[in-house]
Every structure is written in structure tokens, then in C-alpha cells.
CSV table of C-alpha atoms and ligand atoms in Angstrom, one decimal:
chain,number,residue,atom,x,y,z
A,1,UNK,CA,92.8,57.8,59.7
A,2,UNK,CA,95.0,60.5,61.3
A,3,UNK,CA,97.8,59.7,63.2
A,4,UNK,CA,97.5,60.4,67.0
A,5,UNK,CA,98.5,63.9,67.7
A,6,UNK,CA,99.9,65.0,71.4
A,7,UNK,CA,97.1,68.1,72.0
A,8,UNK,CA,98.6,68.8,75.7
A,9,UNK,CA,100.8,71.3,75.2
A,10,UNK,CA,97.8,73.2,73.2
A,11,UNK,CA,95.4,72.6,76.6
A,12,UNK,CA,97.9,73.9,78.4
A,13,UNK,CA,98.6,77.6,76.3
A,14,UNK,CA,94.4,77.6,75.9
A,15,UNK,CA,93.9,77.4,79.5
A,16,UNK,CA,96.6,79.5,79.8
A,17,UNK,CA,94.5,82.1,78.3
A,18,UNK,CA,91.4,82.0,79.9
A,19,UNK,CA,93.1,81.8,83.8
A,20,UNK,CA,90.6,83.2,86.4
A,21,UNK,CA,90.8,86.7,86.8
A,22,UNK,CA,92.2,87.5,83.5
A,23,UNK,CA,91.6,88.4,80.0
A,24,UNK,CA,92.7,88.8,76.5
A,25,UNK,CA,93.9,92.2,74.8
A,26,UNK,CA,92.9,92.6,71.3
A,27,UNK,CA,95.7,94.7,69.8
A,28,UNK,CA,95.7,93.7,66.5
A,29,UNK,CA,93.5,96.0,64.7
A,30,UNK,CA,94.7,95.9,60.7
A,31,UNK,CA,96.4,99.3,59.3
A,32,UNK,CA,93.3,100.6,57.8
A,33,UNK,CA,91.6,100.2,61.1
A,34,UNK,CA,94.3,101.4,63.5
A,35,UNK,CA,93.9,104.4,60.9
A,36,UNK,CA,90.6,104.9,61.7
A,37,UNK,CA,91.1,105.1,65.4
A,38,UNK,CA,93.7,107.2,65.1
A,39,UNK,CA,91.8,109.5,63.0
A,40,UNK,CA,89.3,110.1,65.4
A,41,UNK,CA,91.8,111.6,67.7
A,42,UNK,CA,93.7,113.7,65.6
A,43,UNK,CA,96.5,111.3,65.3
A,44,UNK,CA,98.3,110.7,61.9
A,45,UNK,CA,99.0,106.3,61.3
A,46,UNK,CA,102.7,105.5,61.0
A,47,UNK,CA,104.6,102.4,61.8
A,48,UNK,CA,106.1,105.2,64.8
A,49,UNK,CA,102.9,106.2,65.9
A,50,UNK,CA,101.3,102.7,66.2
A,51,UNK,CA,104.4,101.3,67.7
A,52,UNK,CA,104.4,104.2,69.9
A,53,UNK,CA,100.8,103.5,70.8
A,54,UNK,CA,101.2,100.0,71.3
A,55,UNK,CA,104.1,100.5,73.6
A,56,UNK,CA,102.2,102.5,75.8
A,57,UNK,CA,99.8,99.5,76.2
A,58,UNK,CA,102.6,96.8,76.4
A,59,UNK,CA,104.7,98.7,79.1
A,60,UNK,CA,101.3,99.0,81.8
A,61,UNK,CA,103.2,97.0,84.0
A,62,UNK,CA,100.7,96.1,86.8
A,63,UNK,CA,97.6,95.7,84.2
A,64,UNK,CA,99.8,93.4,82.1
A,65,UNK,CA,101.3,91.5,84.4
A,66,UNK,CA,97.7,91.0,86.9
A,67,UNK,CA,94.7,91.3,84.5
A,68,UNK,CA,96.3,90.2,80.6
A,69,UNK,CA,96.5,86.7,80.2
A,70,UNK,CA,97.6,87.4,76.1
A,71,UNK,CA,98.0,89.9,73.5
A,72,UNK,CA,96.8,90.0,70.0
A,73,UNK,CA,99.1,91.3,67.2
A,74,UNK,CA,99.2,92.5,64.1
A,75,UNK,CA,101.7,91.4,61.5
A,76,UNK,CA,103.5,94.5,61.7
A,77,UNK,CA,103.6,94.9,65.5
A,78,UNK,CA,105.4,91.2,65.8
A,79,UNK,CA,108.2,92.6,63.6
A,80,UNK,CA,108.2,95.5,65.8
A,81,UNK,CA,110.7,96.6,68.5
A,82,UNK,CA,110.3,99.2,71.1
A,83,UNK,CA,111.8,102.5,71.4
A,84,UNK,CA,115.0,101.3,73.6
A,85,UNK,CA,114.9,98.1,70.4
A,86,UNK,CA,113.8,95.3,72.8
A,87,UNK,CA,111.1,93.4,70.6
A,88,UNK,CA,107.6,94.2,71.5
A,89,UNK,CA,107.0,90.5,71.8
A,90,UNK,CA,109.3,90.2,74.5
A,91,UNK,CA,108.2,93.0,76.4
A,92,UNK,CA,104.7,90.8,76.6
A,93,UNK,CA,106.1,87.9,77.5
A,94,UNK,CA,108.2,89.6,79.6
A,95,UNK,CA,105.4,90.5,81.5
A,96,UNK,CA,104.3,86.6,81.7
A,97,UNK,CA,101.6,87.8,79.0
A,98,UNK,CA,100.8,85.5,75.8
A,99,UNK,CA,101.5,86.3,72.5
A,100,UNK,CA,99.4,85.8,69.9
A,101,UNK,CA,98.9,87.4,66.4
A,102,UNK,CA,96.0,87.7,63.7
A,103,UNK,CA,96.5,85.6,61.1
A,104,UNK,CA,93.0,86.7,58.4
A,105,UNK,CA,93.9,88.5,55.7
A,106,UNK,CA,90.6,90.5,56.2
A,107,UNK,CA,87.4,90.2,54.3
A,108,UNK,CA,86.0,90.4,51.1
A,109,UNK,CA,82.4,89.7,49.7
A,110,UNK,CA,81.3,86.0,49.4
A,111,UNK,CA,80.6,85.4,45.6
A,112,UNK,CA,77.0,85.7,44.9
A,113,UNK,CA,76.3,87.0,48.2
A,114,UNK,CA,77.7,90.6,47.6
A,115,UNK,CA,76.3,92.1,51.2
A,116,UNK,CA,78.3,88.7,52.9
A,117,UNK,CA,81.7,89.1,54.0
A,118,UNK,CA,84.4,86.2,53.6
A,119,UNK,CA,87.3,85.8,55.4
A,120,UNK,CA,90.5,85.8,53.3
A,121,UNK,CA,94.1,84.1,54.2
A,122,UNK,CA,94.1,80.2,54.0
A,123,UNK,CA,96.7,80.4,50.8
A,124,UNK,CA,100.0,80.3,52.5
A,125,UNK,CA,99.2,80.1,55.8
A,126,UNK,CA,100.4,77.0,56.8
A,127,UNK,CA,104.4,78.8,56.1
A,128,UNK,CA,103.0,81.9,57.7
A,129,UNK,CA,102.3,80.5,60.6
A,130,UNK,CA,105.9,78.5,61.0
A,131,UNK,CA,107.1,82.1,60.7
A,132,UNK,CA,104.7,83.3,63.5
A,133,UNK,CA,105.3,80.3,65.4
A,134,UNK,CA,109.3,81.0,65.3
A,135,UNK,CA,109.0,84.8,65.9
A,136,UNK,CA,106.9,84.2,69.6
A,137,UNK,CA,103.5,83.7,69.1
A,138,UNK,CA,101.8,80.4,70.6
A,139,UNK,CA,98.3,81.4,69.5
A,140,UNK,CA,96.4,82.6,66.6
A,141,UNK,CA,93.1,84.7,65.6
A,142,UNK,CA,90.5,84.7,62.3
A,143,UNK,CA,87.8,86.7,62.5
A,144,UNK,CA,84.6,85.5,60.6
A,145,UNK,CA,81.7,88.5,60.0
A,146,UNK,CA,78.5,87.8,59.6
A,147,UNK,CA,75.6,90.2,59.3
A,148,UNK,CA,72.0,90.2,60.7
A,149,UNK,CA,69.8,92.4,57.8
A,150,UNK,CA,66.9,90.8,55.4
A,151,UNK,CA,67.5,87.3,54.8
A,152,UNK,CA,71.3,87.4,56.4
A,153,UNK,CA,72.9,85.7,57.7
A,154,UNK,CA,73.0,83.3,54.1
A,155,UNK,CA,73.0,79.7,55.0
A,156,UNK,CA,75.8,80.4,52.4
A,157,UNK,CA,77.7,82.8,54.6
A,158,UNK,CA,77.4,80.5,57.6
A,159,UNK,CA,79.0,77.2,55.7
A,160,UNK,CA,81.5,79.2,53.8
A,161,UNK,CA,82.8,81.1,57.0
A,162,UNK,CA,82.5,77.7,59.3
A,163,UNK,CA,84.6,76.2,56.5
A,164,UNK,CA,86.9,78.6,56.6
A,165,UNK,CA,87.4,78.9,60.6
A,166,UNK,CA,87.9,74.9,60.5
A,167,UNK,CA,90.9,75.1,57.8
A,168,UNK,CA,92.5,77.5,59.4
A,169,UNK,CA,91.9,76.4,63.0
A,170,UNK,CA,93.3,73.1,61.9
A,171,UNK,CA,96.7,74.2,60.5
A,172,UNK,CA,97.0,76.1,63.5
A,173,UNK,CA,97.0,72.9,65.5
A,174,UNK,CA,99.2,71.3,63.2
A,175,UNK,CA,101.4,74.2,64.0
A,176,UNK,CA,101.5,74.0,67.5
A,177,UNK,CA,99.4,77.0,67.8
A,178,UNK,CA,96.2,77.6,69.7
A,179,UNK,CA,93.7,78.8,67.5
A,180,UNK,CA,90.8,81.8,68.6
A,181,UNK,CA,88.1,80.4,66.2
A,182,UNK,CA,86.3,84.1,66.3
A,183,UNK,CA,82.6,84.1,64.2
A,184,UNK,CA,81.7,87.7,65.0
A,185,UNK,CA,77.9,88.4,64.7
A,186,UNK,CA,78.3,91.9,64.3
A,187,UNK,CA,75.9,94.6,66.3
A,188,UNK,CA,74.8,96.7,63.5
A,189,UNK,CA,71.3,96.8,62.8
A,190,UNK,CA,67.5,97.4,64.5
A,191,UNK,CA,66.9,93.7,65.2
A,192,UNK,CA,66.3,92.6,68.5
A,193,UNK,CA,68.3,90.3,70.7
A,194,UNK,CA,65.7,87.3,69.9
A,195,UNK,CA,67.4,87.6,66.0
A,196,UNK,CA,70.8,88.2,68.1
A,197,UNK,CA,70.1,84.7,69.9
A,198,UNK,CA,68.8,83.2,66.5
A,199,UNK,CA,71.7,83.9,64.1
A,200,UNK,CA,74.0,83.1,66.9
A,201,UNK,CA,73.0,80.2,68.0
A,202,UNK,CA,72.8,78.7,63.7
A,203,UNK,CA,76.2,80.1,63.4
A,204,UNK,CA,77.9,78.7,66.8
A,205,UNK,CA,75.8,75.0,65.6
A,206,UNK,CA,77.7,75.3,62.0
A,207,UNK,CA,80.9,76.5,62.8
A,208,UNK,CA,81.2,73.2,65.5
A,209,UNK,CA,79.6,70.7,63.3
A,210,UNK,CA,82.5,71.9,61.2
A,211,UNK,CA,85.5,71.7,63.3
A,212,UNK,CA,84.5,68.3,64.3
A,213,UNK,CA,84.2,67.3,60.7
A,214,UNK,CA,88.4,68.5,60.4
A,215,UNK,CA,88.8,66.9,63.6
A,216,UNK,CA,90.0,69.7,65.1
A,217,UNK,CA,90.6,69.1,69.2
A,218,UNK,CA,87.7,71.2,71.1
A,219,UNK,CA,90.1,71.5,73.9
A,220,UNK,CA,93.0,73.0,72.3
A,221,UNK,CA,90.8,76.3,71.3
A,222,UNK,CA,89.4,78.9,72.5
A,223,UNK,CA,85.9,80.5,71.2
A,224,UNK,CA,85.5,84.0,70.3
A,225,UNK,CA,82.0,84.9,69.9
A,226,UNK,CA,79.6,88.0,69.8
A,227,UNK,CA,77.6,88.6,73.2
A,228,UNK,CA,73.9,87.7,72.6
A,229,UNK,CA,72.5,91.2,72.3
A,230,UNK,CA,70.2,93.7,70.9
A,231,UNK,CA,71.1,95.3,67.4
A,232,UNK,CA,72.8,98.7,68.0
A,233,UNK,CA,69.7,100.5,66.5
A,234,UNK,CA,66.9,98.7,68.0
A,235,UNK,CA,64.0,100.3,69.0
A,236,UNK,CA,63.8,98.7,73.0
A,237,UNK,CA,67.4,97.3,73.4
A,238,UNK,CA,67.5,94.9,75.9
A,239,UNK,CA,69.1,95.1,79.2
A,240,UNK,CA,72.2,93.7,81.0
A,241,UNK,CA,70.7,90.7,82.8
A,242,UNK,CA,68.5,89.6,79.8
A,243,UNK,CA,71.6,89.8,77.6
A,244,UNK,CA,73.7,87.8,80.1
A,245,UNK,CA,70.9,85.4,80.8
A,246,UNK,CA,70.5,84.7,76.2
A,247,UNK,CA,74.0,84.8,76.2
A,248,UNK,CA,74.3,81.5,78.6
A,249,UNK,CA,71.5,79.7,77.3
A,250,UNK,CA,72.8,80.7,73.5
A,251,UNK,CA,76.5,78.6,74.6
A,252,UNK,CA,75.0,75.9,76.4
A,253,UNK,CA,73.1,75.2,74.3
A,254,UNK,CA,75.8,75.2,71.0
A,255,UNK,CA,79.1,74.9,72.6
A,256,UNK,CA,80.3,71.4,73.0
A,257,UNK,CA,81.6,70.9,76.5
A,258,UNK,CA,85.4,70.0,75.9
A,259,UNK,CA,86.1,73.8,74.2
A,260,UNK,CA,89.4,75.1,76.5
A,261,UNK,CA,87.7,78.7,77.3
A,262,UNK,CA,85.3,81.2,75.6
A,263,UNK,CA,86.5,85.1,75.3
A,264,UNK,CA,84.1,87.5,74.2
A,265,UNK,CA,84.5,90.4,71.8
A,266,UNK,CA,82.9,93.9,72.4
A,267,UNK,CA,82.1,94.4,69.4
A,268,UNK,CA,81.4,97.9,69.7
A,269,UNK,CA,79.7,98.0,73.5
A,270,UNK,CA,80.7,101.1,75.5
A,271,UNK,CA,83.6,100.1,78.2
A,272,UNK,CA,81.4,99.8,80.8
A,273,UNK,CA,78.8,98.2,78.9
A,274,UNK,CA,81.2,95.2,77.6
A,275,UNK,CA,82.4,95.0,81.4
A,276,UNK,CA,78.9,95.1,83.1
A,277,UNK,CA,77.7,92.2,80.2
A,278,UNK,CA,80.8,90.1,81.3
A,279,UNK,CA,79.9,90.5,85.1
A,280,UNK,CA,76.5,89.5,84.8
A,281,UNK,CA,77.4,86.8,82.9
A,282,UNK,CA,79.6,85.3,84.9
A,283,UNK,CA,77.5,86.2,88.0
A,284,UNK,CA,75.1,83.4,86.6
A,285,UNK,CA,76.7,80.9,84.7
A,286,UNK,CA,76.1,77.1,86.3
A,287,UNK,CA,79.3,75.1,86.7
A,288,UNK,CA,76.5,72.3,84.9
A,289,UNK,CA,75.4,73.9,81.9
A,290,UNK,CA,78.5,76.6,81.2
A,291,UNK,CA,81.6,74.7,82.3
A,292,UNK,CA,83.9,76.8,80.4
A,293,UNK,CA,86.3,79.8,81.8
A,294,UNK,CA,84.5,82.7,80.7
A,295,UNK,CA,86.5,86.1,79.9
A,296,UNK,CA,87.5,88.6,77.5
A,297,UNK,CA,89.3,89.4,74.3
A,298,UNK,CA,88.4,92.8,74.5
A,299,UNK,CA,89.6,95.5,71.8
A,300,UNK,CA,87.9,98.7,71.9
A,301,UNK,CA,86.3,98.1,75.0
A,302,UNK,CA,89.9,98.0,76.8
A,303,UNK,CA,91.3,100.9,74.5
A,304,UNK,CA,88.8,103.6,73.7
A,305,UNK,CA,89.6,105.6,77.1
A,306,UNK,CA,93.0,105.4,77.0
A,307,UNK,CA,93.7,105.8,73.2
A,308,UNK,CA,91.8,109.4,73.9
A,309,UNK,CA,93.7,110.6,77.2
A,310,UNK,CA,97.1,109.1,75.1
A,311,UNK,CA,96.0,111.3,72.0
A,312,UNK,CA,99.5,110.7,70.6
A,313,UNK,CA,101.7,112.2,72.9
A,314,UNK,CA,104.2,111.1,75.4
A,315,UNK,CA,103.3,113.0,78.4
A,316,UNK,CA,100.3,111.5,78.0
A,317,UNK,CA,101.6,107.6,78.1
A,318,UNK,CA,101.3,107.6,82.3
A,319,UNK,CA,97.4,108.7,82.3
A,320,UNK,CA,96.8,106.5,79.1
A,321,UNK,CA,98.3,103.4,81.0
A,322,UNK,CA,96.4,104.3,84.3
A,323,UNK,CA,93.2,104.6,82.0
A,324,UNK,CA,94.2,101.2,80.6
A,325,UNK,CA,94.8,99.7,83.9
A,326,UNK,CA,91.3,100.5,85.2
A,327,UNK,CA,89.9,98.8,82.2
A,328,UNK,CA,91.9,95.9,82.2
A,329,UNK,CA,91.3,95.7,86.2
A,330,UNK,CA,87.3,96.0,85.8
A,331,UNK,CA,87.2,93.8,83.5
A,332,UNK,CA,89.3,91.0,85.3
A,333,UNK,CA,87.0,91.6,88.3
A,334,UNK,CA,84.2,90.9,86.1
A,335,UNK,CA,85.6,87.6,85.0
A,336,UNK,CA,85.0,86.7,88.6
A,337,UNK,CA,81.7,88.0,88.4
A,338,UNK,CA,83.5,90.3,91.6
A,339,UNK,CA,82.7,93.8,89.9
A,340,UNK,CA,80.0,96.6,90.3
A,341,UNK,CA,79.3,100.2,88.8
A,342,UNK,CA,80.1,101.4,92.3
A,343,UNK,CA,83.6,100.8,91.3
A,344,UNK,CA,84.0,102.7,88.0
A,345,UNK,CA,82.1,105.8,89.7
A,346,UNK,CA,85.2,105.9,93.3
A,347,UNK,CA,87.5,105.7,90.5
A,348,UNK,CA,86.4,108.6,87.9
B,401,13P,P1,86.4,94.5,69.8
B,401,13P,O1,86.5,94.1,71.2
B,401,13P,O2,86.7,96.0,69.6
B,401,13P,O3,85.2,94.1,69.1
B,401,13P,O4,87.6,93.8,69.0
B,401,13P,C1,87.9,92.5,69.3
B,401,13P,C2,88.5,91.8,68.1
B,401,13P,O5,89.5,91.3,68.2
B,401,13P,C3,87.6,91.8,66.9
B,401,13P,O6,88.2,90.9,66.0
């Protein structure tokens, strides 16, 4: 038998980051990744130029302060201080923002199961995250991939990746941090949102069945899962209010009741795709069957604008944080189930 632990304090941070009206920033995208963004708009990757980017983010007062209920980091960006040398940490919670940091180490193929990613990091990480803990952060994030295709997802991949999820979301607990148990479904692929609802739903079942089996406290967490929705090369992909209606049957049907808040990831959706899904979902959830907050954790989806008008330069920062701002403020709106297209087209 375990002891008794005292999970309050973990409630409290977890509801924390689903409040009404708010969402989750995703700004932890790994060196290689930040990289590739960067690339894409001409800009070189240096520990100056993601700083500087990340600043720019960090500093849009209003946004930060009215619509971002947390942050994500990177490793790197927790160690980070801003231009004038006050922590990037503290500008967050300066702004009454959370912070929270990835812990993954990223993936690597599953043995045997070459075209299945696993999800690297459980060696160490209970002193990892004491050092997290102590530099500011009061939540966590692992990232779990798993891949429709012939065959996939491997019951394999499932169990291995649940596993995985539950060790880590467990230390984090232990730790005094809340853990984002993320199992990302990713988009790729012709399926159609049937398979979408399919893997989904196997994966949510296992990666539960899981954390109840380490005895991890539903309550304390917060879910990060894929939207249920067509593959990004399907033939007919299905439309906003089918998506949102699979997506709501798909959680309550796997999510256990006592789970502090679910925030999606876009996973690749355009902005005003990820924000129109979140609307209509949250337009038709039933207090009965869906009785958790549900928001965003939102990376591309809140950047991709913004990074492009920013395009590395800082006469850019103002119409990069007002593009930011307008994300952040659609999508807080939509966690209300309060927004429409009509808005996005007065403010273009
Ligand atoms: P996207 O919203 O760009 O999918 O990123 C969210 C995230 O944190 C993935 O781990």
C-alpha cells in the first residue's frame, strides 16, 4: 500500500490551467523543431534568436495576462533570461501565467516496431524534475506519437507509450508537478475520421487503464489529446460539426470523469481551423456526459501568424504580438463556445 498523498495543491494548479476563457501556449518546441520553423521564414536558430522570439510572445501583455492560463517551455528557454536579464519564467508568472516545461526527451523507434515512435526520458527524471520544480515550473508535458498507417497503431505502441506516460506522470506527482499526459494521434495519413475515432478511442482506453494501474490521481492532470478528425490526406475530410460531435462522444466515452481538464493539441490544423474545432466543441458538450473544462494547448495553431509577420526582426515584435493576441483572444472565446468566423474576417 501507498501512503496517503495530499493531491490538493495538484487540483488546484490543474484547474488552474483549464480556467474558463483561457488556454495553454505550447512554446516548447525542441531545437531541431524551433529550427525548422524558423527555416521556413528565413530565420537562422540561435539561443538569441529563439529567446528573442520567445520574448516577443512572453511580453503580449493583454493576451498573456486575459487569454494564457500557462506556458510550455523548453529546457533551454527556463534557463533563459530576457533581453533587460529578468528570467523568462518570471516574465510569465509575472503576467499571472503558469509555467510549465517539457520534460520528453523526444522519440525514437519502438524496438521491433521500426515505423512506431517511443517516447524517451524516464532515466533521470525524477532529479530533472526537482531541478524544474526549483527553477519555476508547477507543471510538466510528454508527448506520446502514435501513427494511423497499415496495421498502426501496434497494440505494442499503445502499451509501451501508455506505460511510459504513467511513469512519468507518476513522478511528476511525486514531484509536486501537474503532469499534461499528451498521446498525440498524429494527422498524417488518408484515413478517415472513423479510424481517427478508432485509434483514439484504443489509445485514450490504454493510456487510462494505465495510470490507474500506477495509481496516478485523475484529478491532478490534465489530458492532452489529438481532436477526433479526418487524416490530413483524406479523400472527403470531414467537417467542423462532425469532428466536434466524434470528438465528444470519443472522450466520454474513454475519459474517466475525475481528469482536472482536457487541452487539445492542433496538431497541424490551420489557426482558424483548430479555433473553429474548439468552438464547436464546446458549443455542444453536455455538462452530463463531458464534465471536464475543455481548452487549448495550442502550438502552431497560436504561432504560425505571428512567427511570419515577426520574421526575426524587432520592428516587427508589435504586429507579431497583435497577431498573437488575436489568436490567443479567438481561441479563449472559443473555449466559451462565444466565437464565430465573423470575428476573424472584422479583424483581418
Ligand atoms: P501543436 O498545437 O502545434 O500540435 O503543438 C502542441 C504541442 O505541444 C505538441 O506536443
Amino acid at each position: 500500500m501507498t501512503a496517503e498523498r495530499d493531491f490538493s495543491h495538484l487540483e488546484t494548479i490543474a484547474a488552474r490551467m483549464v480556467s474558463a476563457g483561457r488556454g495553454i501556449l505550447a512554446a516548447d518546441e525542441s531545437d531541431r523543431t524551433i529550427a525548422k520553423r524558423f527555416e521556413a521564414i528565413g530565420v537562422a536558430s540561435s539561443e538569441a534568436s529563439r529567446r528573442d522570439w520567445r520574448e516577443t510572445l512572453f511580453r503580449a501583455e493583454e493576451a498573456m495576462r486575459e487569454r494564457i492560463s500557462g506556458v510550455i517551455l523548453f529546457d533551454e528557454t527556463l534557463r533563459q533570461s530576457s533581453e533587460d536579464g529578468t528570467p523568462l519564467a518570471e516574465l510569465i508568472a509575472k503576467t499571472g501565467a503558469l509555467v510549465g516545461i517539457k520534460v520528453d526527451k523526444g522519440v525514437a523507434p519502438l524496438g521491433l516496431h521500426p515505423r512506431e515512435p517511443i517516447t524517451h526520458g524516464l532515466d533521470g527524471l525524477r532529479e530533472r524534475l526537482e531541478e524544474y520544480r526549483s527553477l519555476g515550473a508547477v507543471f510538466a508535458k510528454w508527448r506520446a506519437v502514435l501513427k494511423i498507417g497499415d496495421e498502426l497503431p501496434s497494440r505494442a505502441a499503445i502499451a509501451a507509450n501508455a506505460e511510459a506516460l504513467s511513469r512519468y506522470a507518476a513522478l511528476c506527482q511525486e514531484a509536486g508537478l501537474v503532469p499534461i499526459v499528451e498521446p498525440e494521434i498524429l494527422m498524417d495519413g488518408d484515413h478517415d475520421i472513423s479510424r481517427c475515432f478508432d485509434a483514439t478511442s484504443e489509445v485514450l482506453r490504454a493510456v487510462y487503464e494505465s495510470l490507474a494501474l500506477h495509481g496516478v490521481h485523475l484529478a491532478g492532470t490534465v489530458l492532452k489529446p489529438n481532436m477526433v478528425v479526418s487524416g490530413a490526406d483524406c479523400f472527403q475530410r470531414a467537417g467542423v460539426e462532425e469532428a466536434a460531435e466524434k470528438t465528444l462522444s470519443c472522450l466520454a466515452a474513454c475519459v474517466p470523469r475525475s481528469v482536472g481538464g482536457v487541452a487539445f493539441l492542433s496538431g497541424g490544423q490551420s489557426e482558424e481551423e483548430a479555433t473553429a474545432h474548439l468552438n464547436a466543441i464546446n458549443a455542444m458538450k453536455r455538462q452530463d456526459a463531458h464534465p471536464w473544462p475543455l481548452t487549448f494547448s495550442y502550438g502552431r495553431a497560436l504561432q504560425t501568424s505571428s512567427l511570419r509577420l515577426w520574421g526575426g526582426r524587432a520592428d516587427n515584435r508589435a504586429a507579431a504580438q497583435e497577431a498573437f493576441s488575436h489568436r490567443a483572444k479567438m481561441n479563449g472565446l472559443a473555449q466559451m463556445g462565444a466565437w464565430s468566423a465573423q470575428m476573424e474576417e472584422s479583424a483581418s
